[in-house]
C-alpha atoms as one frame of an Amber mdcrd trajectory, in Angstrom:
protein
   0.000   0.000   0.000   2.836   2.392   0.853   4.547   1.583  -2.463   1.324
   2.226  -4.396   0.875   5.562  -2.612   4.462   6.502  -3.445   4.019   5.655
  -7.128   0.774   7.597  -7.359   2.175  10.637  -5.614   5.343  10.622  -7.700
   3.415  10.835 -11.000   3.100  14.476 -12.101  -0.553  15.591 -11.781  -0.029
  18.215 -14.532   1.058  15.706 -17.168  -1.980  16.419 -19.354  -2.453  20.083
 -18.416  -1.963  22.130 -21.648   0.466  25.016 -21.825  -0.886  28.335 -20.581
  -3.477  26.399 -18.522  -3.585  25.533 -14.842  -4.647  22.526 -12.793  -7.305
  23.492 -10.252  -5.252  22.442  -7.249  -7.270  23.790  -4.331 -10.571  25.518
  -3.617 -11.481  27.264  -0.374 -14.689  28.956   0.776 -14.750  31.665   3.416
 -18.397  31.884   4.514 -17.834  34.774   6.907 -20.092  34.825   9.943 -23.055
  33.078   8.277 -24.846  30.030   9.687 -24.413  28.141   6.396 -21.853  25.320
   6.507 -19.008  25.012   4.015 -20.108  21.473   3.145 -23.466  22.840   1.915
 -21.764  25.608  -0.042 -19.369  23.136  -1.680 -22.316  21.422  -3.369 -22.929
  24.570  -5.434 -19.445  24.933  -6.889 -19.318  24.439 -10.649 -15.648  23.405
 -10.505 -13.920  21.385  -7.821 -10.403  19.889  -7.731  -9.721  16.274  -8.614
 -10.672  13.824  -5.896  -7.986  13.062  -3.297  -8.048   9.770  -1.387  -7.421
  10.380   2.332  -7.206  14.049   1.320  -3.704  13.422  -0.121  -3.543  11.169
  -3.185  -5.224  12.030  -6.498  -6.017   8.391  -7.275  -8.325   8.922 -10.263
  -6.075  11.558 -11.808  -3.053   9.290 -11.361  -4.814   6.453 -13.207  -5.729
   8.867 -16.011  -2.118  10.063 -16.242  -0.896   6.468 -16.536  -2.463   6.346
 -20.003  -0.374   7.096 -23.062  -1.077   9.848 -25.538  -2.118   7.431 -28.287
  -5.902   7.350 -27.857  -6.298   4.557 -30.417  -4.856   2.000 -27.996  -7.429
   0.117 -25.956  -5.399   0.207 -22.741  -5.128   3.991 -22.899  -8.872   4.394
 -23.462  -9.599   2.017 -20.573  -7.316   3.877 -18.162  -8.910   7.175 -19.097
 -12.432   5.810 -18.653 -11.552   4.535 -15.180  -9.557   7.601 -14.208 -10.416
  11.276 -14.030  -9.121  13.945 -16.396  -7.333  16.902 -14.779  -9.671  19.710
 -13.776  -8.464  22.753 -15.694  -9.093  26.122 -14.073 -11.873  27.887 -16.000
 -12.608  31.586 -15.220 -16.151  31.242 -16.555 -16.863  28.309 -14.211 -15.511
  30.377 -11.333 -17.928  33.173 -12.299 -20.795  30.652 -12.471 -19.817  29.329
  -9.031 -19.965  32.871  -7.626 -23.529  33.267  -8.926 -24.576  29.814  -7.672
 -23.204  30.558  -4.200 -24.903  33.940  -4.130 -28.253  32.443  -5.170 -27.933
  29.735  -2.529 -27.128  32.257   0.204 -30.200  34.297  -0.767 -32.345  31.142
  -0.618 -31.122  30.707   2.969 -32.244  34.187   3.997 -29.141  36.257   3.223
 -30.821  38.550   0.707 -27.908  40.986   0.498 -25.198  38.339   0.158 -22.312
  39.024  -2.191 -19.685  36.559  -3.396 -16.298  37.317  -4.908 -13.315  35.167
  -5.787  -9.545  35.461  -5.924  -7.156  33.214  -7.838  -3.564  32.472  -6.996
  -1.464  30.979  -9.798   1.399  28.864  -8.542   4.373  27.221 -10.105   4.036
  23.918 -11.958   0.766  24.948 -13.647  -1.397  25.004 -10.515  -4.130  27.387
  -9.415  -5.843  27.985  -6.080  -9.267  29.647  -5.881 -10.713  31.295  -2.789
 -14.414  32.282  -2.684 -15.189  35.074  -0.248 -18.810  35.071   0.890 -20.068
  38.304   2.443 -23.448  37.229   3.820 -24.724  40.504   5.196 -27.491  40.602
   7.777 -30.016  37.761   7.388 -33.748  38.193   6.783 -36.094  36.406   9.136
 -39.720  35.354   9.071 -42.156  37.803  10.657 -45.869  37.005  10.835 -47.186
  33.683   9.477 -50.728  33.224   8.179 -52.704  30.555   6.351 -55.326  31.459
   3.709 -57.948  28.838   2.771 -60.700  30.554   0.751 -64.290  29.237   1.083
 -63.481  25.625   2.025 -64.677  25.017   5.551 -64.012  21.251   5.526 -60.431
  21.639   4.359 -59.954  24.496   6.822 -61.097  22.346   9.755 -58.939  19.357
   8.675 -55.851  21.493   8.107 -56.204  23.043  11.543 -56.330  19.691  13.313
 -53.450  18.642  15.539 -50.480  17.836  13.309 -51.578  20.193  10.546 -51.141
  23.941  10.503 -50.907  24.271  14.336 -47.720  22.158  14.149 -46.196  24.073
  11.273 -42.418  24.093  11.084 -42.554  27.776  10.187 -41.902  29.891  13.251
 -41.596  33.686  13.632 -37.956  34.667  13.881 -36.613  31.715  11.872 -34.378
  32.301   8.856 -36.268  32.987   5.653 -35.123  29.655   4.189 -36.655  28.671
   0.832 -35.859  24.990   1.438 -37.683  25.067   4.771 -40.676  26.755   3.155
 -40.798  24.096   0.424 -40.426  21.279   2.957 -43.447  22.676   4.812 -45.506
  22.504   1.614 -44.587  18.837   1.223 -45.354  18.094   4.868 -48.808  19.658
   4.741 -49.623  17.940   1.443 -48.689  14.585   2.972 -50.727  15.464   6.083
 -53.810  15.961   3.916 -53.222  12.836   1.799 -53.232  10.877   5.037 -56.688
  12.278   5.824 -58.598  11.434   2.689 -57.396  14.014   0.147 -56.396  11.538
  -2.551 -55.645  14.118  -5.282 -53.859  16.664  -3.123 -50.202  17.559  -3.799
 -47.905  20.417  -2.835 -48.618  22.327  -6.062 -51.905  23.361  -4.476 -49.907
  25.268  -1.853 -47.938  28.471  -2.498 -46.641  31.463  -0.584 -46.711  35.205
  -0.790 -43.917  37.042   0.997 -44.143  40.671   2.117 -40.704  42.215   2.655
 -41.998  45.778   3.060 -42.547  45.447   6.804 -38.940  46.513   7.425 -36.359
  45.536  10.047 -35.215  42.711   7.700 -38.401  40.731   8.346 -40.685  39.034
   5.833 -44.326  38.256   6.521 -45.359  34.913   5.023 -48.854  33.836   3.939
 -49.568  30.268   2.837 -52.330  30.012   0.222 -54.331  26.871  -0.560 -55.494
  26.850  -4.177 -58.840  25.223  -5.103 -58.974  21.847  -6.837 -58.801  21.980
 -10.630 -61.386  19.518 -11.914 -61.438  18.293 -15.537 -64.949  18.304 -16.996
 -66.191  15.753 -19.581 -65.792  18.341 -22.378 -62.137  18.885 -21.442 -62.623
  22.221 -19.684 -61.374  22.809 -16.163 -63.428  23.949 -13.208 -62.152  25.160
  -9.856 -63.919  23.582  -6.895 -63.314  22.546  -3.315 -60.992  19.627  -2.507
 -62.841  16.391  -1.708 -62.039  13.631   0.744 -62.185  10.141  -0.762 -63.233
   6.829   0.748 -62.145   3.314  -0.277 -65.110   1.391  -1.688 -63.672  -2.078
  -2.434 -60.361  -3.955  -2.631 -59.492  -6.203  -5.590 -56.449  -8.478  -5.222
 -55.059 -10.169  -8.358 -52.603 -13.043  -7.999 -50.364 -13.399 -11.036 -48.476
 -16.548 -11.999 -44.710 -16.727 -12.393 -45.028 -17.617 -16.104 -47.545 -14.914
 -16.917 -46.440 -12.340 -19.489 -46.901  -8.631 -18.878 -50.268  -7.434 -20.168
 -51.456 -10.977 -20.890 -55.242 -11.414 -20.566 -56.041 -14.606 -18.649 -59.166
 -16.116 -17.181 -59.141 -15.872 -13.406 -61.452 -17.353 -10.808 -63.128 -14.872
  -8.495 -63.296 -15.420  -4.745 -65.242 -12.984  -2.574 -63.272 -13.397   0.636
 -65.373 -10.782   2.417 -67.720  -7.930   1.655 -64.685  -5.683   1.288 -62.143
  -7.860  -0.589 -62.260  -9.883  -3.792 -59.431 -12.233  -4.785 -58.746 -13.089
  -8.426 -56.442 -16.021  -9.291 -55.965 -18.524 -12.123 -56.440 -21.535  -9.862
 -56.038 -22.169  -6.165 -54.637 -18.973  -4.563 -50.943 -19.317  -3.728 -51.546
 -17.076  -0.671 -54.401 -17.631   1.720 -56.806 -14.631   1.623 -56.613 -14.313
   5.409 -52.857 -13.707   5.158 -53.360 -10.937   2.590 -56.085  -9.381   4.728
 -53.817  -9.384   7.781 -51.009  -7.641   5.899 -53.198  -4.866   4.453 -53.677
  -1.638   6.347 -56.083  -0.346   3.720 -59.695  -0.704   4.848 -62.929  -0.261
   2.947 -65.471   2.397   3.895 -62.631   4.416   5.420 -60.892   7.564   4.265
 -57.994   7.181   1.846 -54.744   7.299   3.803 -51.369   7.450   2.061 -49.615
   6.188   5.190 -51.742   3.024   5.161 -50.810   2.493   1.515 -47.087   2.763
   2.341 -47.453   0.363   5.261 -49.338  -2.118   3.093 -46.528  -1.997   0.515
 -43.973  -2.656   3.236 -45.904  -5.557   4.738 -46.638  -7.242   1.401 -43.080
  -6.893   0.141 -41.880  -8.381   3.420 -43.533 -11.701   2.522 -40.812 -13.958
   1.151 -43.097 -15.618  -1.400 -43.751 -12.302  -3.165 -41.308 -11.024  -5.767
 -43.109  -7.676  -5.924 -46.466  -6.014  -5.440 -48.288  -3.037  -6.905 -51.061
  -0.961  -5.320 -53.098   1.536  -7.324 -56.403   3.381  -6.949 -59.146   4.215
  -9.405 -61.256   7.328  -8.924 -64.865   6.211  -9.496 -65.878   9.836 -10.069
 -69.203   9.416  -8.303 -71.060  11.679  -5.924 -69.807   9.707  -2.925 -66.164
  10.500  -3.834 -65.007   6.878  -3.743 -61.942   5.026  -5.011 -61.357   1.329
  -5.641 -58.083  -0.237  -4.542 -56.435  -2.693  -6.939 -53.507  -4.817  -5.775
 -51.301  -7.002  -7.989 -49.204  -9.761  -6.382 -46.278 -11.352  -8.253 -44.876
 -14.575  -6.709 -41.232 -15.522  -6.347 -39.855 -19.001  -6.931 -41.228 -21.006
  -3.981 -38.550 -23.716  -3.648 -34.786 -23.792  -3.926 -31.901 -26.187  -3.395
 -28.303 -25.344  -2.581 -25.129 -27.392  -2.600 -21.598 -26.161  -2.098 -18.166
 -27.575  -1.426 -15.591 -25.848   0.775 -11.862 -26.340   1.050 -10.305 -25.677
   4.447  -6.758 -25.166   5.693  -6.249 -24.746   9.450  -2.554 -24.178  10.090
  -1.571 -26.740   7.469  -4.323 -29.253   8.225  -6.242 -29.685   4.989  -9.893
 -30.614   4.730 -13.194 -30.199   2.941 -16.849 -29.582   3.762 -20.099 -30.404
   1.955 -23.218 -28.298   2.590 -26.685 -29.214   1.366 -29.730 -27.019   1.779
 -33.413 -26.907   0.879 -35.833 -23.992   1.311 -39.572 -23.602   0.736 -40.926
 -20.038   0.989 -44.621 -20.912   1.082 -44.978 -24.291   2.726 -48.471 -23.673
   4.188 -49.599 -20.980   1.692 -48.902 -18.295   4.275 -45.361 -17.312   3.180
 -43.860 -19.590   5.828 -40.188 -20.330   5.250 -39.096 -23.920   5.777 -35.345
 -24.502   5.688 -33.430 -27.774   5.950 -29.624 -27.854   6.105 -27.066 -30.644
   6.343 -23.282 -30.463   6.665 -20.430 -32.941   6.428 -16.895 -31.715   7.116
 -13.618 -33.607   7.405 -10.191 -32.202   8.200  -6.826 -33.936   8.402  -4.821
 -33.824  11.611  -1.442 -33.442   9.919  -1.320 -33.057   6.149  -3.216 -34.550
   3.258  -1.739 -38.033   3.658  -3.513 -38.520   7.000  -6.969 -37.339   5.951
  -8.293 -40.908   5.653  -6.730 -42.101   8.917  -6.545 -39.260  11.463  -9.100
 -36.567  10.831 -11.541 -34.238  12.503 -15.120 -35.106  11.657 -17.994 -32.624
  11.817 -21.576 -33.661  11.061 -24.579 -31.413  11.456 -28.197 -30.913  10.568
 -30.738 -28.162  11.071 -34.466 -27.754  10.469 -36.193 -24.415  10.889 -39.491
 -22.794  10.048 -40.350 -19.098  10.179 -43.892 -17.727  10.217 -44.264 -14.085
   9.048 -46.473 -13.150  11.995 -46.726 -13.292  15.788 -47.733 -16.773  16.967
 -48.933 -15.892  20.420 -52.381 -16.270  22.035 -54.580 -13.402  23.170 -53.028
 -10.807  20.833 -55.530  -8.486  19.204 -55.650  -8.387  15.417 -55.083  -4.621
  15.396 -51.896  -5.037  17.426 -50.518  -7.754  15.131 -51.209  -5.615  12.075
 -49.367  -2.624  13.491 -46.037  -4.408  13.738 -44.077  -6.391  11.181 -43.244
  -9.583  13.038 -42.110 -13.162  12.536 -41.923 -16.266  14.704 -39.230 -18.871
  14.124 -38.639 -22.392  15.404 -35.320 -24.172  15.000 -33.905 -27.603  15.837
 -30.189 -28.422  15.432 -27.883 -31.406  15.871 -24.089 -31.503  15.653 -21.531
 -34.239  16.088 -17.764 -33.611  16.290 -14.996 -36.184  16.537 -11.366 -35.288
  17.272  -8.895 -38.205  17.544  -7.222 -38.605  20.956  -9.279 -35.701  22.328
 -13.081 -36.038  22.414 -16.301 -36.739  20.606 -18.988 -34.112  21.127 -22.738
 -34.299  20.554 -24.906 -31.218  20.668 -28.696 -30.986  20.573 -30.347 -27.587
  20.404 -33.731 -26.019  19.859 -35.059 -22.466  19.960 -38.115 -20.304  19.550
 -37.844 -16.582  18.917 -39.850 -13.537  17.890 -38.543 -10.792  15.623 -40.435
  -7.571  14.941 -40.163  -3.921  14.017 -42.118  -1.309  15.931 -40.894   2.058
  14.714 -38.830   2.912  11.674 -35.233   1.631  11.892 -35.928  -0.218  15.183
 -35.707  -4.025  15.239 -36.440  -6.220  18.239 -35.627  -9.851  18.971 -37.059
 -11.929  21.802 -35.438 -15.342  22.291 -38.277 -16.895  24.202 -36.343 -20.090
  24.772 -33.042 -21.476  23.541 -32.062 -24.924  24.779 -28.625 -26.439  24.170
 -27.542 -29.839  25.478 -23.902 -30.854  24.994 -22.623 -34.379  25.670 -18.825
 -34.822  25.540 -16.756 -37.966  25.884 -13.069 -37.182  26.334 -10.151 -39.516
  25.670  -8.287 -40.829  28.773  -5.008 -39.405  27.461  -6.677 -35.959  27.236
  -7.958 -36.285  30.822  -4.541 -37.221  32.181  -2.870 -34.188  30.613  -5.471
 -31.557  31.554  -6.327 -32.640  35.101  -4.151 -29.924  36.698  -5.754 -26.790
  38.210  -4.175 -24.545  35.615  -6.433 -26.180  33.013  -9.686 -25.609  34.937
 -11.249 -23.479  32.170 -10.336 -26.113  29.595 -11.958 -28.892  31.650 -15.137
 -26.840  32.105 -15.309 -26.280  28.347 -14.933 -30.004  27.633 -17.502 -31.318
  30.094 -21.201 -32.066  29.676 -23.435 -29.045  30.140 -27.016 -27.949  29.661
 -27.997 -24.374  28.787 -31.548 -23.025  28.744 -31.573 -19.292  28.207 -33.805
 -16.421  27.129 -32.790 -13.049  25.754 -33.941  -9.746  24.369 -32.233  -7.270
  22.034 -33.096  -3.990  20.355 -31.262  -2.610  17.316 -31.446   0.840  15.749
 -29.956   1.186  12.276 -30.666   4.069   9.864 -28.035   3.080   7.288 -30.769
   2.783   4.661 -31.909   6.415   5.131 -30.597   7.952   1.904 -31.496  11.538
   2.790 -29.373  11.500   5.959 -25.635  12.127   5.600 -24.541  10.777   8.996
 -25.724   7.312  10.002 -26.124   5.742  13.443 -26.225   2.144  14.632 -26.639
   0.800  18.137 -27.604  -2.502  19.692 -28.474  -3.448  23.264 -28.887  -7.092
  24.272 -29.458  -8.950  27.515 -29.450 -12.707  28.051 -30.172 -14.872  31.083
 -29.801 -18.607  31.612 -30.683 -21.036  34.386 -32.689 -18.735  36.658 -35.983
 -20.569  36.106 -34.389 -24.021  36.414 -32.569 -22.981  39.570 -35.802 -21.731
  41.121 -37.618 -24.976  40.309 -34.760 -27.069  41.666 -34.720 -25.054  44.911
 -38.408 -25.844  45.372 -38.548 -29.510  44.409 -35.033 -30.995  44.485 -33.036
 -31.770  47.609 -29.271 -32.075  47.188 -27.185 -34.506  49.249 -24.149 -32.248
  48.820 -24.945 -28.562  49.243 -21.801 -27.552  47.320 -22.686 -29.698  44.305
 -24.583 -28.079  41.407 -28.134 -28.987  40.456 -28.393 -31.311  37.463 -30.843
 -32.001  34.647 -30.523 -35.597  33.484 -27.230 -35.977  35.396 -25.836 -32.897
  33.623 -25.241 -29.575  35.457 -27.081 -26.650  33.921 -25.485 -23.261  33.347
 -26.588 -20.116  35.141 -25.425 -16.663  34.080 -26.492 -13.212  32.929 -24.981
 -11.470  29.904 -25.205  -7.909  28.611 -23.875  -6.423  25.349 -23.914  -2.922
  23.857 -22.639  -1.667  20.508 -22.627   1.836  19.051 -21.371   3.032  15.640
 -21.491   6.459  14.018 -20.794   6.914  10.311 -19.837  10.535   9.556 -19.969
  11.623   5.929 -17.099  13.978   5.129 -18.035  14.277   1.453 -19.371  12.069
  -1.329 -16.370   9.735  -1.244 -15.008   9.947   2.297 -16.439   8.694   5.580
 -15.160   8.551   9.152 -16.667   5.775  11.265 -16.494   5.439  15.068 -17.405
   2.299  16.985 -17.576   1.307  20.654 -18.537  -2.120  21.959 -18.918  -3.438
  25.503 -20.050  -6.720  27.000 -20.073  -8.574  30.326 -21.186 -12.095  31.251
 -21.362 -13.150  34.907 -21.823 -16.753  36.113 -23.637 -17.300  39.398 -25.664
 -19.800  41.397 -25.411 -23.198  39.754 -22.323 -22.411  37.638 -18.807 -21.145
  38.251 -18.020 -20.289  34.607 -19.967 -19.048  31.586 -20.339 -21.720  28.848
 -17.528 -21.556  26.322 -19.823 -20.729  23.391 -21.323 -17.774  25.316 -17.988
 -16.162  26.255 -16.212 -13.287  24.469 -13.155 -13.552  22.222 -10.527 -11.000
  21.190  -8.956 -10.253  17.829 -10.267 -11.152  14.394 -11.745  -9.298  11.429
 -14.369  -7.535  13.569 -12.227  -6.879  16.635  -8.704  -5.611  17.250  -7.351
  -6.460  13.821  -3.674  -6.664  14.767  -4.495 -10.115  16.207  -5.948 -13.177
  14.518  -9.318 -14.358  15.728  -9.313 -15.695  19.322  -5.636 -14.879  19.974
  -5.965 -11.730  22.105  -6.327 -11.761  25.887  -7.711 -12.191  28.379  -5.912
  -9.254  30.007  -2.143  -9.825  29.990  -2.489 -13.565  29.399  -0.123 -14.881
  26.728  -0.296 -18.215  24.952   3.367 -17.771  23.888   2.568 -18.533  20.285
   0.536 -21.724  20.863  -3.022 -22.242  19.585  -4.793 -21.781  22.919  -8.171
 -20.423  21.877 -10.100 -22.164  24.672  -8.176 -20.335  27.387  -8.156 -17.116
  25.342 -11.785 -16.402  26.152 -13.305 -14.034  28.676 -16.356 -12.648  30.443
 -15.756  -8.933  29.811 -15.239  -7.272  26.416 -14.213  -3.737  25.485 -13.701
  -2.655  21.866 -13.072   0.777  20.309 -12.467   1.486  16.616 -11.948   4.457
  14.325 -11.932   3.864  10.575 -11.449   6.266   7.657 -13.058   5.014   4.426
 -12.431   6.498   0.997 -13.608   5.531  -2.473 -10.823   4.766  -4.927 -11.535
   3.546  -8.458 -14.310   1.391  -9.888 -15.717  -0.618  -6.942 -12.547  -0.396
  -4.869 -12.544   1.309  -1.487  -9.606   1.869   0.865  -9.587   2.229   4.633
  -7.185   3.203   7.400  -8.088   2.163  10.924  -7.055   2.175  14.565  -8.438
  -0.514  16.906  -8.241  -0.816  20.681  -9.673  -3.307  23.140  -9.327  -6.581
  25.001 -11.230  -9.224  26.943 -11.004 -10.145  30.635 -12.332 -12.760  33.045
 -14.648 -11.917  35.937 -13.000 -14.380  38.346  -9.330 -15.106  38.847  -8.427
 -18.418  37.213  -5.129 -20.363  37.516  -5.449 -21.388  33.871  -5.671 -17.734
  32.742  -3.041 -15.840  34.774  -3.228 -12.022  34.657  -6.551 -12.286  32.859
  -8.922 -10.956  35.537 -10.619  -7.575  35.098  -9.423  -5.097  37.727 -10.414
  -1.437  37.865  -6.927  -0.268  38.788  -5.172  -2.030  35.898  -7.543  -2.868
  33.047  -6.746   0.333  31.148  -3.073  -0.728  30.989  -4.148  -3.957  29.282
  -6.038  -2.403  26.368  -4.421  -3.651  23.170  -3.817  -1.223  20.307  -3.490
  -1.905  16.573  -3.530   0.022  13.320  -3.730  -0.953   9.687  -4.974  -0.527
   6.141  -7.706  -2.252   4.201  -9.003  -2.767   0.684 -12.700  -3.416   0.039
 -14.626  -4.432  -3.091 -18.131  -2.965  -2.937 -20.584  -4.810  -5.215 -23.648
  -3.013  -3.757 -25.382  -6.194  -2.584 -22.314  -7.428  -0.705 -18.848  -6.206
   0.184 -15.606  -8.201   0.276 -13.021  -6.926   2.745  -9.253  -7.458   3.103
  -7.630  -5.865   6.163  -4.013  -5.844   7.293  -3.676  -5.151  11.020  -0.429
  -4.380  12.824   0.104  -4.652  16.575   1.033  -1.371  18.208   0.613  -2.170
  21.912   0.530  -5.793  23.079  -0.486  -6.159  26.762   0.820  -9.746  26.788
   4.343  -8.286  26.678   3.935  -6.050  29.740   6.883  -6.551  32.046   9.138
  -8.170  29.458  11.317  -5.064  29.002  11.960  -4.294  32.659  15.431  -3.680
  34.029  17.865  -0.898  34.569  19.480  -1.169  31.132  17.162  -3.140  28.868
  18.720  -4.376  25.661  17.305  -3.650  22.231  16.075  -7.250  22.122  14.180
  -6.676  25.362  12.663  -3.492  23.940  11.476  -5.345  20.872   9.614  -7.758
  23.129   8.027  -4.992  25.213   4.369  -3.979  24.831   5.005  -1.128  22.363
   5.881  -2.094  18.783   7.323   0.882  16.911  10.170  -0.841  15.072  11.565
  -4.307  14.424   8.149  -5.669  13.427   7.890  -9.376  12.789   5.341 -10.091
  10.052   4.477 -13.474  11.513   3.985 -12.337  15.108   2.994  -8.689  14.813
   0.670  -8.634  11.776  -2.602 -10.287  10.848  -4.401 -10.469   7.497  -8.186
 -10.744   7.556 -10.672 -11.686   4.865 -14.348 -11.017   5.553 -17.678 -10.156
   3.977 -19.275  -6.841   4.978 -18.042  -3.917   7.029 -16.705  -4.654  10.534
 -19.201  -2.165  12.029
């Protein structure tokens, strides 16, 4: 990466700048004392310099300059199409930018704004432009009135709560044209949600009176009458009417049906309000469609209900798409008919894939088979069946048929696109988009000379959305039973106290837990520049079983744990929190911050948290200077051995900062700094220096930095990250002494020089952003 940056920076950016012309090297805007941000003003410049990755390297220009002057060669044309031609300073474009900036400032209330520019020509054919914005005193809104001539119904509706009384226009605010236009759109939407089917913002306009003085402008909002088209083609102005939905017609199309094809369809009157048309037996039960629709007959037209119906229908996995439209019946009752078209997706699918694995030289393969049915009971229920066979050699390819790790697994799950819970009112279930899933899993693992492990699991969970961008998950019950048979040679080696965590992880255990999580994610909000993500989750296991056992089971040994089927059950509570903020610097640059925290505490019937519920350090989504499960806990060091069982903890802290910049084509680069670690709640002989302590934990926070390359294909993103250790808490105390040698310094916690690629760097491959 450093070599690429050097090559790009060493290429002259003015290679294709003609004589007597100048490369637009830099543009600055001085907005004076106005309230308008420079980022908003930048959008109105007619000429901006070539894009710079990380604010330093002109990547696109460098690619363009790599092309030769012979435009007939394909490679030269390709480089120029990928790259970006040098931006040549143009005085006319500078003049146009002045006018655009001035017009924008006036639209924001600075009616007397003036904009000028100055140009500085530098050596090596470069020019710098500075725009000086003199905003002047701003104009503000004075009195605000609403004029609705001779339409008492519209006047009463518009003055309901949420209409004109809640106007965003306030006396004393800046006279902002964008805010005025946004208020027109808001009021138009307010009326379309209250029956006014034909209403749009063009029926609303303003008059502004600037003669009142003192730099104030009185604003009056006018509502224009409805322009009705008569049968003879003439137009007549009349009052706006509120429309009611008369009937709903649902048409189910087949997957093989051609667009516009006229087919015979059977008619089913599901109710007095809904008619279903299909070629044969409906692929969706009418009751399911009725539950997903917010549109109701004999009720006022409501645009919000239409949007919600779209969202609910498109959330059904069996539907490829849907279309909702209305027909004005043009009768005296002012009614509309609702027509809905449903287009099905392919209901069944099979999947089969083969994987090749390589774990530190041990080669292997895996076979995965899957089947899915998206409409198993004609209610858009998703049935999924998965099977897996994996085999990995213990030491090289020659041993794969004799000494190998075997992994067999199967899973069956079904998801219903609704709440399956008694006593819930129909209105409540319609207001939220929910699903209920059931899952049963089995896994068998065999490791020679170590153990064979059988795992049975089952779960039931609810997932739903309540408000926009909020997602909730309730794990009502998740049961996991693990039966392990260890080899005698394994038992003899790991019987010492220092391997207590390892023994706990390789013993029979039973986990029955429940959990709840809430996630907020507005990444899909296109109109918002800065995006936020956070997740809170809590999980508890064993409390109910422990209470039952206390009531009905009498132990012979008070210190022994309670058991279910001769197997101790786990008891713990776990909490996790994640927060990420994506700050948009400009169209191609983002700065992302992330903080994560978690704690799991065993109690009652258990002394440790189950291995699969503990936290791990390092990896592609953690502190990226370490490989997955090789960091921590605390100052604990495995001294280079694969010790992932003992490198687990009960407390997690993670902090990241990442700068992302678009390069060329679908390539994106990133520079990041990661910090964090894991710790144990209790002191354990098998994990020395791993316990969380308030007076020392901050000294044990690992630090790493690195660079990454990402390939963004819109629907998925492939990520390659190179992380380098900067501060390794496992090396604390290794460089002590009065006169430490350079060798001792190299093995201290800080790593500024003498980096070892094998020990101090980690390469990660992943799909999707880390946060």
